[in-house]
Amino acid sequence: MTTLASVFTNVLLAILLPSLSSGFVPPLGERPCLTNAATSTGNLLMRMSKSDAGEESRRSAIGKVLSSGAAAFAAGVQPAAAKEKEAITPENVKAAFDAVRYELEDAAGGVQLIGSKINAEDYEAVMDLTQNYDGYMRKARVGRARKLLTDKKLKDDAQMISNAITFDLIGINRASRPGQQNKDEALRYLGELKADIQKCLDLESTVDFSAIQ
């Protein structure tokens, strides 16, 4: 089931990440919940196929992603050799979560910077920031912290938190585009972004160093 959830999640992100520049964003109510990843993600894909994803180019892209993903899965393609895992030590855990905390709380962090540009109604800057921030925040910050968790279920939850961050940034980006600029909407998604990052930070206390062999 975890593998299936991962496949669905990867397909979903393959569709959504380009939308930081294409204009599609699901309503807040359609964001994936932090449990039952396969079911919620599958439902999202079904809903998307009936909305903006119905355009010809989007259907073509979805078909290619699904076809190639299914073929690779069926053929048992092995993933590339993984990099050496970071040791789960108190020092590494603190450093990883402190890096996430910096992005959320420090005045020079990405979240505070995005917020300041929204409040200044500098929408061009907001669009640039959100387009470039997603991969950095999810992989270099949240992704690193997630790999240091010791509870498998909480690792899955952290992955869904990471995906939710993408939805938040898409929402901010869309509310900043010409003809769609809406400060209140951008701030609403900014609040969701802060809440999701805080959920990630709350996982730091769950690391069980005694469970490491």
XYZ file of C-alpha atoms in Angstrom, residues 6 8-20 31-32 96-97 99-101 103-104 110-111 114 129-149 155-170 193 196-197 200:
67
model
C 4.044 6.709 -3.458
C -0.046 8.101 -6.866
C 1.755 10.914 -5.018
C 4.496 11.138 -7.651
C 1.887 11.252 -10.426
C -0.008 14.003 -8.604
C 3.102 16.128 -8.169
C 4.098 15.612 -11.792
C 0.770 17.216 -12.728
C 0.724 19.955 -10.104
C 4.275 21.302 -10.140
C 3.941 22.802 -13.645
C 0.830 24.598 -12.446
C 2.967 27.097 -10.542
C -5.801 19.281 -0.673
C -4.624 15.793 0.321
C 17.756 19.636 9.970
C 14.756 20.902 11.913
C 16.875 24.751 9.014
C 13.124 24.275 8.563
C 12.453 26.535 11.543
C 12.559 29.271 6.857
C 9.386 29.737 8.908
C 11.641 32.217 2.724
C 8.223 32.247 4.373
C 7.052 35.797 0.772
C 9.628 33.503 -5.057
C 6.928 30.837 -5.040
C 8.037 29.380 -8.374
C 11.565 28.810 -7.102
C 10.881 28.043 -3.441
C 8.916 24.806 -3.765
C 11.705 22.416 -4.706
C 14.146 24.012 -2.285
C 11.787 23.914 0.695
C 10.414 20.437 0.074
C 13.704 18.715 -0.767
C 16.520 20.592 0.920
C 14.599 21.468 4.086
C 11.531 19.330 4.787
C 12.906 16.372 2.822
C 16.073 16.240 4.883
C 14.164 16.434 8.162
C 11.755 13.717 7.011
C 14.582 11.258 6.335
C 15.735 11.575 9.934
C 12.391 10.512 11.419
C 7.558 9.605 7.669
C 4.504 9.011 5.469
C 2.719 11.889 7.209
C 5.749 14.116 6.618
C 5.608 13.286 2.908
C 1.984 14.412 2.787
C 2.938 17.591 4.653
C 5.600 18.182 2.024
C 3.012 17.741 -0.727
C 0.632 20.118 1.061
C 3.370 22.753 1.004
C 3.297 22.526 -2.783
C -0.467 23.215 -2.788
C 0.054 26.223 -0.490
C 2.691 27.726 -2.770
C 0.553 27.128 -5.854
C 1.865 27.270 4.423
C 1.966 22.952 7.347
C 5.573 23.840 8.083
C 6.701 19.348 10.150
